[in-house]
């Protein structure tokens, strides 16, 4: 049976890597394709850094090289009600909104407790019992930004077998990943391959009221440079990318997603 998938960018694996290498060499530290300074003589204030909002335990996994993908449909507070890959370079913002322990695979369960290090609460860390409840962890006063990521490839998929085949590259249970696919079943699931970088010194960011709710993109109100060390070496990332691409290439119908 042929997989039903769509690919956002009909590029071969070698082309993706070449474009990625060129982009790294050609970009200045403060400019990326989507989150660059758009200031002009009539608007002297530069754009603030963009952050991608994800569960704290997932952000830690991305920052440690234990997860290389994100899977998205889009939350109810998205600007267009569906996920859009509006940025290709962004900081990773850890959130505790709806974070659940029962959808994290057993091997990664210890990281749930360590993920509390991503938040700063005025009265100290939440009790261990909060980890076992959906919504049991209150939003912290501040969160720590430890990493940023670059989107290397972007696909859309509609087949659960593809999502399951990609399970070595995320820390959720395969069942939960498939639930993400089935939600809003008329719309495909976005699969975004990320390369993460640890910033030299983590910074804390105040949690604003408008950061709450199911949304993907946030604007951070402080200047943060895109600096740091890749979480995985070039060889490690190339090998992992080849494996991920082989799964997706085998399934892809090569129909581009229209903007």
PDB file of C-alpha atoms in Angstrom:
ATOM      1  CA  UNK A   1       0.000   0.000   0.000  1.00  0.00           C
ATOM      2  CA  UNK A   2       1.362   3.395  -0.911  1.00  0.00           C
ATOM      3  CA  UNK A   3       1.733   5.984   1.817  1.00  0.00           C
ATOM      4  CA  UNK A   4      -0.271   9.157   1.403  1.00  0.00           C
ATOM      5  CA  UNK A   5       2.026  12.039   2.176  1.00  0.00           C
ATOM      6  CA  UNK A   6       2.830  15.484   1.003  1.00  0.00           C
ATOM      7  CA  UNK A   7       6.173  17.102   1.091  1.00  0.00           C
ATOM      8  CA  UNK A   8       6.483  20.827   1.708  1.00  0.00           C
ATOM      9  CA  UNK A   9       9.634  21.258  -0.405  1.00  0.00           C
ATOM     10  CA  UNK A  10      10.369  18.792  -3.220  1.00  0.00           C
ATOM     11  CA  UNK A  11      14.130  18.820  -2.675  1.00  0.00           C
ATOM     12  CA  UNK A  12      16.470  15.843  -2.703  1.00  0.00           C
ATOM     13  CA  UNK A  13      18.490  14.963   0.356  1.00  0.00           C
ATOM     14  CA  UNK A  14      21.765  16.225  -1.123  1.00  0.00           C
ATOM     15  CA  UNK A  15      20.103  19.467  -2.154  1.00  0.00           C
ATOM     16  CA  UNK A  16      18.729  19.979   1.363  1.00  0.00           C
ATOM     17  CA  UNK A  17      22.172  19.487   2.902  1.00  0.00           C
ATOM     18  CA  UNK A  18      23.879  21.714   0.350  1.00  0.00           C
ATOM     19  CA  UNK A  19      21.347  24.478   0.900  1.00  0.00           C
ATOM     20  CA  UNK A  20      21.720  24.079   4.635  1.00  0.00           C
ATOM     21  CA  UNK A  21      25.532  24.300   4.479  1.00  0.00           C
ATOM     22  CA  UNK A  22      25.351  27.349   2.211  1.00  0.00           C
ATOM     23  CA  UNK A  23      22.880  29.064   4.530  1.00  0.00           C
ATOM     24  CA  UNK A  24      25.140  28.546   7.534  1.00  0.00           C
ATOM     25  CA  UNK A  25      28.133  30.000   5.718  1.00  0.00           C
ATOM     26  CA  UNK A  26      26.296  32.909   4.169  1.00  0.00           C
ATOM     27  CA  UNK A  27      24.166  34.176   7.063  1.00  0.00           C
ATOM     28  CA  UNK A  28      25.411  36.780   9.458  1.00  0.00           C
ATOM     29  CA  UNK A  29      24.972  35.985  13.204  1.00  0.00           C
ATOM     30  CA  UNK A  30      21.871  38.151  13.390  1.00  0.00           C
ATOM     31  CA  UNK A  31      20.137  37.378  10.108  1.00  0.00           C
ATOM     32  CA  UNK A  32      18.029  34.405   9.069  1.00  0.00           C
ATOM     33  CA  UNK A  33      15.550  33.881   6.281  1.00  0.00           C
ATOM     34  CA  UNK A  34      12.473  34.664   8.381  1.00  0.00           C
ATOM     35  CA  UNK A  35      13.502  36.259  11.646  1.00  0.00           C
ATOM     36  CA  UNK A  36      15.834  38.926  10.318  1.00  0.00           C
ATOM     37  CA  UNK A  37      15.977  42.579  11.207  1.00  0.00           C
ATOM     38  CA  UNK A  38      13.277  44.225   9.097  1.00  0.00           C
ATOM     39  CA  UNK A  39      14.014  47.742  10.321  1.00  0.00           C
ATOM     40  CA  UNK A  40      13.847  50.657   7.902  1.00  0.00           C
ATOM     41  CA  UNK A  41      14.251  54.446   8.117  1.00  0.00           C
ATOM     42  CA  UNK A  42      10.553  54.655   8.989  1.00  0.00           C
ATOM     43  CA  UNK A  43      10.638  51.795  11.549  1.00  0.00           C
ATOM     44  CA  UNK A  44      13.941  51.925  13.445  1.00  0.00           C
ATOM     45  CA  UNK A  45      12.989  49.304  16.034  1.00  0.00           C
ATOM     46  CA  UNK A  46      14.371  45.863  15.000  1.00  0.00           C
ATOM     47  CA  UNK A  47      12.222  42.747  15.225  1.00  0.00           C
ATOM     48  CA  UNK A  48      12.472  40.841  18.489  1.00  0.00           C
ATOM     49  CA  UNK A  49      13.704  37.241  18.440  1.00  0.00           C
ATOM     50  CA  UNK A  50      11.136  34.600  17.581  1.00  0.00           C
ATOM     51  CA  UNK A  51      10.724  31.522  19.781  1.00  0.00           C
ATOM     52  CA  UNK A  52       9.077  28.187  19.099  1.00  0.00           C
ATOM     53  CA  UNK A  53       6.862  27.043  21.963  1.00  0.00           C
ATOM     54  CA  UNK A  54       7.115  23.386  22.971  1.00  0.00           C
ATOM     55  CA  UNK A  55       6.755  21.291  26.130  1.00  0.00           C
ATOM     56  CA  UNK A  56       9.680  21.767  28.509  1.00  0.00           C
ATOM     57  CA  UNK A  57      10.523  18.053  28.440  1.00  0.00           C
ATOM     58  CA  UNK A  58      10.612  18.173  24.634  1.00  0.00           C
ATOM     59  CA  UNK A  59      12.809  21.278  24.598  1.00  0.00           C
ATOM     60  CA  UNK A  60      15.300  19.480  26.850  1.00  0.00           C
ATOM     61  CA  UNK A  61      15.261  16.486  24.511  1.00  0.00           C
ATOM     62  CA  UNK A  62      15.954  18.743  21.519  1.00  0.00           C
ATOM     63  CA  UNK A  63      18.743  20.515  23.420  1.00  0.00           C
ATOM     64  CA  UNK A  64      20.343  17.166  24.298  1.00  0.00           C
ATOM     65  CA  UNK A  65      20.081  15.627  20.835  1.00  0.00           C
ATOM     66  CA  UNK A  66      17.532  13.045  21.958  1.00  0.00           C
ATOM     67  CA  UNK A  67      14.837  14.432  19.660  1.00  0.00           C
ATOM     68  CA  UNK A  68      15.338  15.756  16.140  1.00  0.00           C
ATOM     69  CA  UNK A  69      11.763  16.354  14.994  1.00  0.00           C
ATOM     70  CA  UNK A  70       8.714  18.282  15.948  1.00  0.00           C
ATOM     71  CA  UNK A  71       5.205  17.280  14.881  1.00  0.00           C
ATOM     72  CA  UNK A  72       2.560  19.973  14.534  1.00  0.00           C
ATOM     73  CA  UNK A  73      -1.045  20.522  13.500  1.00  0.00           C
ATOM     74  CA  UNK A  74      -1.554  23.960  15.021  1.00  0.00           C
ATOM     75  CA  UNK A  75      -3.331  25.130  18.160  1.00  0.00           C
ATOM     76  CA  UNK A  76      -6.572  26.978  18.643  1.00  0.00           C
ATOM     77  CA  UNK A  77      -4.700  30.237  19.259  1.00  0.00           C
ATOM     78  CA  UNK A  78      -2.642  30.063  16.063  1.00  0.00           C
ATOM     79  CA  UNK A  79      -3.095  33.153  13.930  1.00  0.00           C
ATOM     80  CA  UNK A  80      -4.408  31.084  11.027  1.00  0.00           C
ATOM     81  CA  UNK A  81      -5.879  28.247  13.157  1.00  0.00           C
ATOM     82  CA  UNK A  82      -3.375  25.871  11.555  1.00  0.00           C
ATOM     83  CA  UNK A  83       0.382  25.501  11.891  1.00  0.00           C
ATOM     84  CA  UNK A  84       2.507  27.478   9.468  1.00  0.00           C
ATOM     85  CA  UNK A  85       6.277  27.261   9.189  1.00  0.00           C
ATOM     86  CA  UNK A  86       6.748  31.028   9.232  1.00  0.00           C
ATOM     87  CA  UNK A  87      10.334  31.012  10.541  1.00  0.00           C
ATOM     88  CA  UNK A  88      13.407  28.963   9.762  1.00  0.00           C
ATOM     89  CA  UNK A  89      15.557  29.934  12.772  1.00  0.00           C
ATOM     90  CA  UNK A  90      14.188  30.428  16.277  1.00  0.00           C
ATOM     91  CA  UNK A  91      14.792  29.973  19.987  1.00  0.00           C
ATOM     92  CA  UNK A  92      13.232  27.065  21.877  1.00  0.00           C
ATOM     93  CA  UNK A  93      10.750  28.248  24.482  1.00  0.00           C
ATOM     94  CA  UNK A  94       9.877  25.654  27.181  1.00  0.00           C
ATOM     95  CA  UNK A  95       6.277  25.591  28.350  1.00  0.00           C
ATOM     96  CA  UNK A  96       4.349  23.519  30.893  1.00  0.00           C
ATOM     97  CA  UNK A  97       0.994  24.129  29.194  1.00  0.00           C
ATOM     98  CA  UNK A  98      -0.747  20.720  29.039  1.00  0.00           C
ATOM     99  CA  UNK A  99       2.532  18.827  29.508  1.00  0.00           C
ATOM    100  CA  UNK A 100       1.675  15.211  30.420  1.00  0.00           C
ATOM    101  CA  UNK A 101       3.801  12.422  31.811  1.00  0.00           C
ATOM    102  CA  UNK A 102       1.724   9.578  30.359  1.00  0.00           C
ATOM    103  CA  UNK A 103       2.615  10.419  26.761  1.00  0.00           C
ATOM    104  CA  UNK A 104       6.383  10.455  27.319  1.00  0.00           C
ATOM    105  CA  UNK A 105       8.027   7.112  26.648  1.00  0.00           C
ATOM    106  CA  UNK A 106       9.258   5.135  29.664  1.00  0.00           C
ATOM    107  CA  UNK A 107      12.947   5.564  28.861  1.00  0.00           C
ATOM    108  CA  UNK A 108      12.546   9.340  29.056  1.00  0.00           C
ATOM    109  CA  UNK A 109      10.377   9.555  32.171  1.00  0.00           C
ATOM    110  CA  UNK A 110      13.279  10.740  34.433  1.00  0.00           C
ATOM    111  CA  UNK A 111      13.552  13.847  32.271  1.00  0.00           C
ATOM    112  CA  UNK A 112      10.119  15.032  33.392  1.00  0.00           C
ATOM    113  CA  UNK A 113      11.502  15.944  36.799  1.00  0.00           C
ATOM    114  CA  UNK A 114      14.633  17.493  35.305  1.00  0.00           C
ATOM    115  CA  UNK A 115      12.463  19.551  32.968  1.00  0.00           C
ATOM    116  CA  UNK A 116      11.363  21.612  35.959  1.00  0.00           C
ATOM    117  CA  UNK A 117      14.811  23.243  35.706  1.00  0.00           C
ATOM    118  CA  UNK A 118      13.475  25.083  32.663  1.00  0.00           C
ATOM    119  CA  UNK A 119      11.145  27.166  34.835  1.00  0.00           C
ATOM    120  CA  UNK A 120      11.567  29.564  37.745  1.00  0.00           C
ATOM    121  CA  UNK A 121       8.705  29.660  40.263  1.00  0.00           C
ATOM    122  CA  UNK A 122       8.528  32.318  43.008  1.00  0.00           C
ATOM    123  CA  UNK A 123       7.719  29.688  45.667  1.00  0.00           C
ATOM    124  CA  UNK A 124      10.082  26.982  44.447  1.00  0.00           C
ATOM    125  CA  UNK A 125       9.541  23.990  42.174  1.00  0.00           C
ATOM    126  CA  UNK A 126       6.096  22.350  42.047  1.00  0.00           C
ATOM    127  CA  UNK A 127       5.705  19.150  44.119  1.00  0.00           C
ATOM    128  CA  UNK A 128       6.414  15.771  42.455  1.00  0.00           C
ATOM    129  CA  UNK A 129       2.689  15.000  42.451  1.00  0.00           C
ATOM    130  CA  UNK A 130       2.181  17.796  39.910  1.00  0.00           C
ATOM    131  CA  UNK A 131       4.114  15.751  37.342  1.00  0.00           C
ATOM    132  CA  UNK A 132       1.388  13.118  37.192  1.00  0.00           C
ATOM    133  CA  UNK A 133      -1.468  15.502  36.409  1.00  0.00           C
ATOM    134  CA  UNK A 134      -2.378  17.073  33.105  1.00  0.00           C
ATOM    135  CA  UNK A 135      -2.119  20.795  33.806  1.00  0.00           C
ATOM    136  CA  UNK A 136      -0.793  20.091  37.317  1.00  0.00           C
ATOM    137  CA  UNK A 137       2.288  22.255  36.817  1.00  0.00           C
ATOM    138  CA  UNK A 138       1.477  25.970  37.029  1.00  0.00           C
ATOM    139  CA  UNK A 139       3.162  28.311  34.622  1.00  0.00           C
ATOM    140  CA  UNK A 140       6.419  29.630  36.068  1.00  0.00           C
ATOM    141  CA  UNK A 141       7.254  33.272  36.530  1.00  0.00           C
ATOM    142  CA  UNK A 142      10.212  32.946  34.171  1.00  0.00           C
ATOM    143  CA  UNK A 143      11.604  30.284  31.840  1.00  0.00           C
ATOM    144  CA  UNK A 144      15.163  29.522  30.804  1.00  0.00           C
ATOM    145  CA  UNK A 145      16.145  29.714  27.150  1.00  0.00           C
ATOM    146  CA  UNK A 146      19.004  27.260  26.593  1.00  0.00           C
ATOM    147  CA  UNK A 147      18.918  26.538  22.882  1.00  0.00           C
ATOM    148  CA  UNK A 148      17.853  27.626  19.445  1.00  0.00           C
ATOM    149  CA  UNK A 149      17.098  25.580  16.354  1.00  0.00           C
ATOM    150  CA  UNK A 150      17.170  25.762  12.588  1.00  0.00           C
ATOM    151  CA  UNK A 151      14.553  24.096  10.412  1.00  0.00           C
ATOM    152  CA  UNK A 152      16.453  21.902   7.972  1.00  0.00           C
ATOM    153  CA  UNK A 153      13.527  20.179   6.255  1.00  0.00           C
ATOM    154  CA  UNK A 154       9.746  20.374   6.374  1.00  0.00           C
ATOM    155  CA  UNK A 155       7.208  17.745   5.320  1.00  0.00           C
ATOM    156  CA  UNK A 156       3.519  17.074   5.752  1.00  0.00           C
ATOM    157  CA  UNK A 157       2.307  13.510   6.250  1.00  0.00           C
ATOM    158  CA  UNK A 158      -1.075  11.826   6.493  1.00  0.00           C
ATOM    159  CA  UNK A 159      -0.119   8.191   7.154  1.00  0.00           C
ATOM    160  CA  UNK A 160       0.232   6.817  10.688  1.00  0.00           C
ATOM    161  CA  UNK A 161       2.894   4.360   9.515  1.00  0.00           C
ATOM    162  CA  UNK A 162       5.210   7.227   8.677  1.00  0.00           C
ATOM    163  CA  UNK A 163       4.712   8.757  12.136  1.00  0.00           C
ATOM    164  CA  UNK A 164       5.490   5.421  13.783  1.00  0.00           C
ATOM    165  CA  UNK A 165       8.591   4.886  11.641  1.00  0.00           C
ATOM    166  CA  UNK A 166       9.914   8.250  12.834  1.00  0.00           C
ATOM    167  CA  UNK A 167       9.474   7.320  16.524  1.00  0.00           C
ATOM    168  CA  UNK A 168      13.239   6.891  17.221  1.00  0.00           C
ATOM    169  CA  UNK A 169      13.560  10.623  16.672  1.00  0.00           C
ATOM    170  CA  UNK A 170      11.059  11.902  19.265  1.00  0.00           C
ATOM    171  CA  UNK A 171      10.491  11.205  22.976  1.00  0.00           C
ATOM    172  CA  UNK A 172       6.690  10.964  22.951  1.00  0.00           C
ATOM    173  CA  UNK A 173       4.972   7.601  22.824  1.00  0.00           C
ATOM    174  CA  UNK A 174       4.100   6.523  19.265  1.00  0.00           C
ATOM    175  CA  UNK A 175       0.445   6.391  20.313  1.00  0.00           C
ATOM    176  CA  UNK A 176       0.510  10.054  21.312  1.00  0.00           C
ATOM    177  CA  UNK A 177       2.278  11.032  18.082  1.00  0.00           C
ATOM    178  CA  UNK A 178      -0.441   9.263  16.111  1.00  0.00           C
ATOM    179  CA  UNK A 179      -3.072  11.135  18.119  1.00  0.00           C
ATOM    180  CA  UNK A 180      -1.461  14.351  16.929  1.00  0.00           C
ATOM    181  CA  UNK A 181      -1.897  13.049  13.397  1.00  0.00           C
ATOM    182  CA  UNK A 182      -5.573  12.164  13.890  1.00  0.00           C
ATOM    183  CA  UNK A 183      -6.454  15.514  15.488  1.00  0.00           C
ATOM    184  CA  UNK A 184      -7.981  17.800  12.824  1.00  0.00           C
ATOM    185  CA  UNK A 185      -7.972  14.734  10.586  1.00  0.00           C
ATOM    186  CA  UNK A 186      -8.701  16.711   7.437  1.00  0.00           C
ATOM    187  CA  UNK A 187      -5.342  18.457   7.735  1.00  0.00           C
ATOM    188  CA  UNK A 188      -1.906  16.826   7.388  1.00  0.00           C
ATOM    189  CA  UNK A 189       0.647  16.609  10.167  1.00  0.00           C
ATOM    190  CA  UNK A 190       3.697  18.846   9.804  1.00  0.00           C
ATOM    191  CA  UNK A 191       7.024  17.077  10.345  1.00  0.00           C
ATOM    192  CA  UNK A 192       9.888  19.527  10.829  1.00  0.00           C
ATOM    193  CA  UNK A 193      13.499  18.361  11.057  1.00  0.00           C
ATOM    194  CA  UNK A 194      15.417  20.583  13.466  1.00  0.00           C
ATOM    195  CA  UNK A 195      19.097  21.125  14.149  1.00  0.00           C
ATOM    196  CA  UNK A 196      19.505  22.475  17.675  1.00  0.00           C
ATOM    197  CA  UNK A 197      22.287  24.629  19.127  1.00  0.00           C
ATOM    198  CA  UNK A 198      23.053  25.272  22.796  1.00  0.00           C
ATOM    199  CA  UNK A 199      23.580  28.933  23.549  1.00  0.00           C
ATOM    200  CA  UNK A 200      26.721  29.784  25.590  1.00  0.00           C
ATOM    201  CA  UNK A 201      24.842  31.085  28.641  1.00  0.00           C
ATOM    202  CA  UNK A 202      21.171  30.281  29.282  1.00  0.00           C
ATOM    203  CA  UNK A 203      19.014  33.352  29.822  1.00  0.00           C
ATOM    204  CA  UNK A 204      15.738  33.744  31.668  1.00  0.00           C
ATOM    205  CA  UNK A 205      12.683  35.266  30.035  1.00  0.00           C
ATOM    206  CA  UNK A 206       9.621  36.562  31.837  1.00  0.00           C
ATOM    207  CA  UNK A 207       6.454  34.597  31.094  1.00  0.00           C
ATOM    208  CA  UNK A 208       3.872  37.047  29.779  1.00  0.00           C
ATOM    209  CA  UNK A 209       0.134  36.521  29.974  1.00  0.00           C
ATOM    210  CA  UNK A 210      -0.170  36.518  26.188  1.00  0.00           C
ATOM    211  CA  UNK A 211       2.294  33.611  25.962  1.00  0.00           C
ATOM    212  CA  UNK A 212      -0.370  31.218  27.242  1.00  0.00           C
ATOM    213  CA  UNK A 213      -2.588  28.940  25.203  1.00  0.00           C
ATOM    214  CA  UNK A 214      -2.035  26.653  22.231  1.00  0.00           C
ATOM    215  CA  UNK A 215       0.211  28.567  19.866  1.00  0.00           C
ATOM    216  CA  UNK A 216       3.544  27.846  18.191  1.00  0.00           C
ATOM    217  CA  UNK A 217       5.292  31.202  17.808  1.00  0.00           C
ATOM    218  CA  UNK A 218       6.184  33.826  20.400  1.00  0.00           C
ATOM    219  CA  UNK A 219       8.092  37.082  20.249  1.00  0.00           C
ATOM    220  CA  UNK A 220      10.730  37.323  22.981  1.00  0.00           C
ATOM    221  CA  UNK A 221      11.110  40.816  24.421  1.00  0.00           C
ATOM    222  CA  UNK A 222      14.881  40.849  24.718  1.00  0.00           C
ATOM    223  CA  UNK A 223      17.838  40.706  22.386  1.00  0.00           C
ATOM    224  CA  UNK A 224      19.195  37.169  21.972  1.00  0.00           C
ATOM    225  CA  UNK A 225      22.001  36.351  19.521  1.00  0.00           C
ATOM    226  CA  UNK A 226      22.014  33.176  17.452  1.00  0.00           C
ATOM    227  CA  UNK A 227      25.232  31.818  18.916  1.00  0.00           C
ATOM    228  CA  UNK A 228      26.258  28.457  20.294  1.00  0.00           C
ATOM    229  CA  UNK A 229      27.432  24.936  19.637  1.00  0.00           C
ATOM    230  CA  UNK A 230      25.513  22.342  17.629  1.00  0.00           C
ATOM    231  CA  UNK A 231      23.997  19.693  19.874  1.00  0.00           C
ATOM    232  CA  UNK A 232      25.097  16.968  17.442  1.00  0.00           C
ATOM    233  CA  UNK A 233      28.313  16.950  15.451  1.00  0.00           C
ATOM    234  CA  UNK A 234      28.098  17.391  11.684  1.00  0.00           C
ATOM    235  CA  UNK A 235      28.674  13.657  11.145  1.00  0.00           C
ATOM    236  CA  UNK A 236      26.049  12.640  13.722  1.00  0.00           C
ATOM    237  CA  UNK A 237      23.482  15.017  12.308  1.00  0.00           C
ATOM    238  CA  UNK A 238      24.198  13.980   8.720  1.00  0.00           C
ATOM    239  CA  UNK A 239      23.715  10.302   9.569  1.00  0.00           C
ATOM    240  CA  UNK A 240      20.478  10.949  11.452  1.00  0.00           C
ATOM    241  CA  UNK A 241      19.186  13.218   8.700  1.00  0.00           C
ATOM    242  CA  UNK A 242      19.868  10.556   6.081  1.00  0.00           C
ATOM    243  CA  UNK A 243      17.828   8.034   8.072  1.00  0.00           C
ATOM    244  CA  UNK A 244      14.933  10.443   8.566  1.00  0.00           C
ATOM    245  CA  UNK A 245      15.000  11.501   4.921  1.00  0.00           C
ATOM    246  CA  UNK A 246      14.958   7.859   3.790  1.00  0.00           C
ATOM    247  CA  UNK A 247      11.758   7.263   5.765  1.00  0.00           C
ATOM    248  CA  UNK A 248      10.087  10.347   4.367  1.00  0.00           C
ATOM    249  CA  UNK A 249      11.410   9.993   0.813  1.00  0.00           C
ATOM    250  CA  UNK A 250      10.053   6.451   0.614  1.00  0.00           C
ATOM    251  CA  UNK A 251       6.633   7.726   1.617  1.00  0.00           C
ATOM    252  CA  UNK A 252       6.476  11.053  -0.181  1.00  0.00           C
ATOM    253  CA  UNK A 253       4.153  11.742  -3.138  1.00  0.00           C
ATOM    254  CA  UNK A 254       6.276  14.817  -3.795  1.00  0.00           C
ATOM    255  CA  UNK A 255       3.277  17.142  -3.916  1.00  0.00           C
ATOM    256  CA  UNK A 256       4.408  20.587  -2.683  1.00  0.00           C
ATOM    257  CA  UNK A 257       2.377  22.350  -0.016  1.00  0.00           C
ATOM    258  CA  UNK A 258       0.950  25.553  -1.430  1.00  0.00           C
ATOM    259  CA  UNK A 259       1.456  28.720   0.617  1.00  0.00           C
TER     260      UNK A 259
END
